mmCIF file of C-alpha atoms in Angstrom:
data_model
loop_
_atom_site.group_PDB
_atom_site.id
_atom_site.type_symbol
_atom_site.label_atom_id
_atom_site.label_comp_id
_atom_site.label_asym_id
_atom_site.label_seq_id
_atom_site.Cartn_x
_atom_site.Cartn_y
_atom_site.Cartn_z
ATOM 1 C CA VAL A 177 105.941 99.809 111.170
ATOM 2 C CA ALA A 178 108.001 97.089 109.492
ATOM 3 C CA PHE A 179 105.005 96.019 107.422
ATOM 4 C CA LEU A 180 104.174 99.541 106.303
ATOM 5 C CA ASN A 181 107.808 100.033 105.313
ATOM 6 C CA LEU A 182 107.622 96.837 103.242
ATOM 7 C CA VAL A 183 104.508 98.141 101.467
ATOM 8 C CA LEU A 184 106.059 101.564 100.862
ATOM 9 C CA ASN A 185 109.229 99.995 99.455
ATOM 10 C CA LYS A 186 107.373 97.553 97.221
ATOM 11 C CA TYR A 187 104.827 100.069 95.916
ATOM 12 C CA PRO A 188 106.477 103.479 95.373
ATOM 13 C CA GLU A 189 103.229 104.921 93.980
ATOM 14 C CA ILE A 190 101.362 104.488 97.265
ATOM 15 C CA GLN A 191 100.557 107.481 99.450
ATOM 16 C CA VAL A 192 99.536 106.853 103.073
ATOM 17 C CA GLU A 193 97.110 108.902 105.148
ATOM 18 C CA PHE A 194 96.567 108.112 108.790
ATOM 19 C CA LEU A 195 92.896 108.664 109.617
ATOM 20 C CA SER A 196 91.644 107.956 113.124
ATOM 21 C CA THR A 197 88.363 106.384 114.178
ATOM 22 C CA CYS A 198 89.163 107.235 117.809
ATOM 23 C CA GLN A 199 88.734 110.978 117.855
ATOM 24 C CA GLY A 200 87.112 113.741 119.848
ATOM 25 C CA ILE A 201 85.968 111.584 122.766
ATOM 26 C CA THR A 202 87.373 112.238 126.209
ATOM 27 C CA GLY A 203 89.284 109.235 127.481
ATOM 28 C CA TYR A 204 90.002 107.749 124.037
ATOM 29 C CA VAL A 205 93.567 107.386 122.881
ATOM 30 C CA ASP A 206 94.058 109.835 120.026
ATOM 31 C CA ASP A 207 95.316 107.626 117.200
ATOM 32 C CA SER A 208 96.741 110.636 115.380
ATOM 33 C CA LEU A 209 99.349 111.050 118.135
ATOM 34 C CA ILE A 210 100.407 107.430 117.681
ATOM 35 C CA ALA A 211 100.404 107.997 113.899
ATOM 36 C CA GLN A 212 102.877 110.863 114.335
ATOM 37 C CA GLU A 213 105.243 108.543 116.202
ATOM 38 C CA ILE A 214 104.887 105.861 113.527
ATOM 39 C CA ALA A 215 105.381 108.333 110.672
ATOM 40 C CA GLN A 216 108.740 109.387 112.103
ATOM 41 C CA THR A 217 110.037 105.838 111.690
ATOM 42 C CA LEU A 218 108.857 105.248 108.097
ATOM 43 C CA VAL A 219 111.192 105.057 105.119
ATOM 44 C CA ASP A 220 109.561 107.804 103.051
ATOM 45 C CA LYS A 221 107.972 110.497 105.195
ATOM 46 C CA ASN A 222 107.071 112.529 102.077
ATOM 47 C CA ARG A 223 104.390 109.980 101.201
ATOM 48 C CA ILE A 224 102.737 110.170 104.628
ATOM 49 C CA THR A 225 100.015 112.515 105.865
ATOM 50 C CA ILE A 226 98.244 112.529 109.196
ATOM 51 C CA ASN A 227 94.624 113.636 109.222
ATOM 52 C CA GLN A 228 93.780 115.082 112.636
ATOM 53 C CA ASN A 229 90.284 116.273 111.732
ATOM 54 C CA ILE A 230 87.356 115.270 113.889
ATOM 55 C CA TYR A 231 84.426 113.882 111.909
ATOM 56 C CA THR A 232 80.861 112.780 112.470
ATOM 57 C CA THR A 233 80.276 109.132 111.580
ATOM 58 C CA THR A 234 78.907 110.044 108.157
ATOM 59 C CA GLN A 235 81.815 112.402 107.492
ATOM 60 C CA LEU A 236 84.287 109.725 108.590
ATOM 61 C CA ILE A 237 82.783 107.198 106.170
ATOM 62 C CA GLU A 238 83.067 109.836 103.413
ATOM 63 C CA ALA A 239 86.686 110.556 104.392
ATOM 64 C CA PHE A 240 87.558 106.856 104.153
ATOM 65 C CA ALA A 241 85.717 106.658 100.808
ATOM 66 C CA ASP A 242 88.065 109.308 99.386
ATOM 67 C CA HIS A 243 90.835 106.703 99.433
ATOM 68 C CA ASP A 244 91.517 103.589 97.394
ATOM 69 C CA LEU A 245 92.236 101.132 100.187
ATOM 70 C CA TYR A 246 92.034 100.902 103.966
ATOM 71 C CA LEU A 247 94.851 99.199 105.825
ATOM 72 C CA GLY A 248 94.604 99.101 109.572
ATOM 73 C CA MET A 249 93.922 97.424 112.866
ATOM 74 C CA ARG A 250 90.728 99.247 113.844
ATOM 75 C CA LEU A 251 87.755 97.094 112.877
ATOM 76 C CA HIS A 252 85.424 100.099 112.852
ATOM 77 C CA GLY A 253 87.754 101.824 110.402
ATOM 78 C CA ALA A 254 87.599 98.773 108.161
ATOM 79 C CA ILE A 255 83.805 98.627 108.396
ATOM 80 C CA PHE A 256 83.420 102.359 107.691
ATOM 81 C CA SER A 257 85.755 102.012 104.706
ATOM 82 C CA MET A 258 83.762 99.140 103.261
ATOM 83 C CA ILE A 259 80.491 101.027 103.794
ATOM 84 C CA GLY A 260 82.170 103.842 101.863
ATOM 85 C CA GLY A 261 82.846 101.387 99.035
ATOM 86 C CA ILE A 262 86.571 100.758 99.361
ATOM 87 C CA PRO A 263 88.360 97.492 100.113
ATOM 88 C CA ALA A 264 89.694 97.166 103.637
ATOM 89 C CA MET A 265 92.570 95.031 104.860
ATOM 90 C CA ASN A 266 92.235 94.395 108.573
ATOM 91 C CA ILE A 267 95.195 93.396 110.717
ATOM 92 C CA SER A 268 93.139 91.873 113.476
ATOM 93 C CA TYR A 269 94.416 91.964 117.035
ATOM 94 C CA GLU A 270 91.272 90.133 118.196
ATOM 95 C CA GLU A 271 89.506 87.112 116.720
ATOM 96 C CA LYS A 272 86.393 89.159 115.941
ATOM 97 C CA GLY A 273 88.065 90.834 112.937
ATOM 98 C CA THR A 274 89.088 87.668 111.142
ATOM 99 C CA ALA A 275 85.779 86.014 112.119
ATOM 100 C CA LEU A 276 83.732 88.877 110.672
ATOM 101 C CA TYR A 277 85.748 88.873 107.473
ATOM 102 C CA GLY A 278 85.163 85.127 107.182
ATOM 103 C CA ASP A 279 81.412 85.609 107.678
ATOM 104 C CA LEU A 280 81.423 88.291 104.979
ATOM 105 C CA GLY A 281 83.308 86.105 102.509
ATOM 106 C CA ILE A 282 86.422 88.271 102.411
ATOM 107 C CA ASP A 283 88.714 86.238 104.659
ATOM 108 C CA LYS A 284 91.699 86.909 102.356
ATOM 109 C CA HIS A 285 91.343 90.603 103.258
ATOM 110 C CA ALA A 286 92.169 89.997 106.940
ATOM 111 C CA VAL A 287 95.154 88.667 108.830
ATOM 112 C CA SER A 288 95.748 87.989 112.478
ATOM 113 C CA LEU A 289 98.292 90.111 114.304
ATOM 114 C CA GLN A 290 99.952 86.815 115.292
ATOM 115 C CA GLN A 291 100.530 85.723 111.680
ATOM 116 C CA PRO A 292 103.975 86.206 110.138
ATOM 117 C CA ILE A 293 104.518 89.493 108.329
ATOM 118 C CA HIS A 294 104.862 87.726 104.958
ATOM 119 C CA ASP A 295 101.212 86.630 105.364
ATOM 120 C CA TRP A 296 100.261 90.276 105.836
ATOM 121 C CA LEU A 297 102.090 91.241 102.653
ATOM 122 C CA GLU A 298 100.458 88.368 100.768
ATOM 123 C CA SER A 299 97.022 89.633 101.836
ATOM 124 C CA PHE A 300 97.879 93.201 100.862
ATOM 125 C CA ASP A 301 99.255 92.063 97.487
ATOM 126 C CA TYR A 302 96.095 90.025 96.863
ATOM 127 C CA ILE A 303 93.876 93.079 97.402
ATOM 128 C CA TYR A 304 96.114 95.637 95.709
ATOM 129 C CA ASN A 305 96.970 93.560 92.635
ATOM 130 C CA ASN A 306 93.366 92.387 92.149
ATOM 131 C CA TYR A 307 91.765 95.715 92.937
ATOM 132 C CA GLN A 308 88.649 95.437 90.758
ATOM 133 C CA ASN A 309 87.903 92.041 92.277
ATOM 134 C CA ALA A 310 88.478 93.508 95.749
ATOM 135 C CA LEU A 311 85.972 96.278 94.992
ATOM 136 C CA GLN A 312 83.404 93.712 93.890
ATOM 137 C CA LEU A 313 84.020 91.548 96.965
ATOM 138 C CA THR A 314 83.693 94.632 99.165
ATOM 139 C CA THR A 315 80.312 95.506 97.651
ATOM 140 C CA GLU A 316 79.143 91.936 98.228
ATOM 141 C CA ALA A 317 80.510 91.945 101.800
ATOM 142 C CA VAL A 318 78.601 95.130 102.637
ATOM 143 C CA ARG A 319 75.423 93.592 101.231
ATOM 144 C CA LYS A 320 75.951 90.453 103.348
ATOM 145 C CA GLY A 321 76.718 92.570 106.405
ATOM 146 C CA ARG A 322 73.496 94.523 105.994
ATOM 147 C CA GLU A 323 71.529 91.291 105.638
ATOM 148 C CA MET A 324 73.144 89.932 108.808
ATOM 149 C CA ALA A 325 72.348 93.164 110.670
ATOM 150 C CA ASP A 326 68.730 93.062 109.495
ATOM 151 C CA LEU A 327 68.405 89.487 110.757
ATOM 152 C CA ASN A 328 69.741 90.519 114.152
ATOM 153 C CA VAL A 329 67.338 93.466 114.355
ATOM 154 C CA ASN A 330 64.435 91.154 113.530
ATOM 155 C CA VAL A 331 65.481 88.686 116.239
ATOM 156 C CA ILE A 332 65.560 91.515 118.783
ATOM 157 C CA LYS A 333 62.206 92.911 117.598
ATOM 158 C CA ASN A 334 60.615 89.466 117.876
ATOM 159 C CA ALA A 335 62.053 88.945 121.333
ATOM 160 C CA LEU A 336 60.643 92.269 122.531
ATOM 161 C CA GLU A 337 57.124 91.626 121.207
#
């Protein structure tokens, strides 16, 4: 919450939409309910919307692609955003997020939850203030990710033959 308030204060042009990757599945925590709690504590509630729609995977990727930038803790949200062609800043609560971003060559687009908040803002500023570069890096990261996935599929195919 403190970080999002910093971003909203620093960049008055930014609009925020909460969009959940955990939706429509029994037993999952509905992120939109948590988003409602968070939104109540933010400095400018008029710049916040909460999307409670339930999407297929393809629709979710398209919904993320309708935005300029993803900022969040859900790694799948970050991945879907990048597949949709937009830069994604991941606040990683597990090592896998920062490790994946390192493998994809976009390590400056991820921070660990344990890092100080000024590191988070530095990462956000880097993406936001160098947006065209971030778009290009995102395209390259998706290409690398697809290559890595193809290699893994081939390893599995070979092992099963």
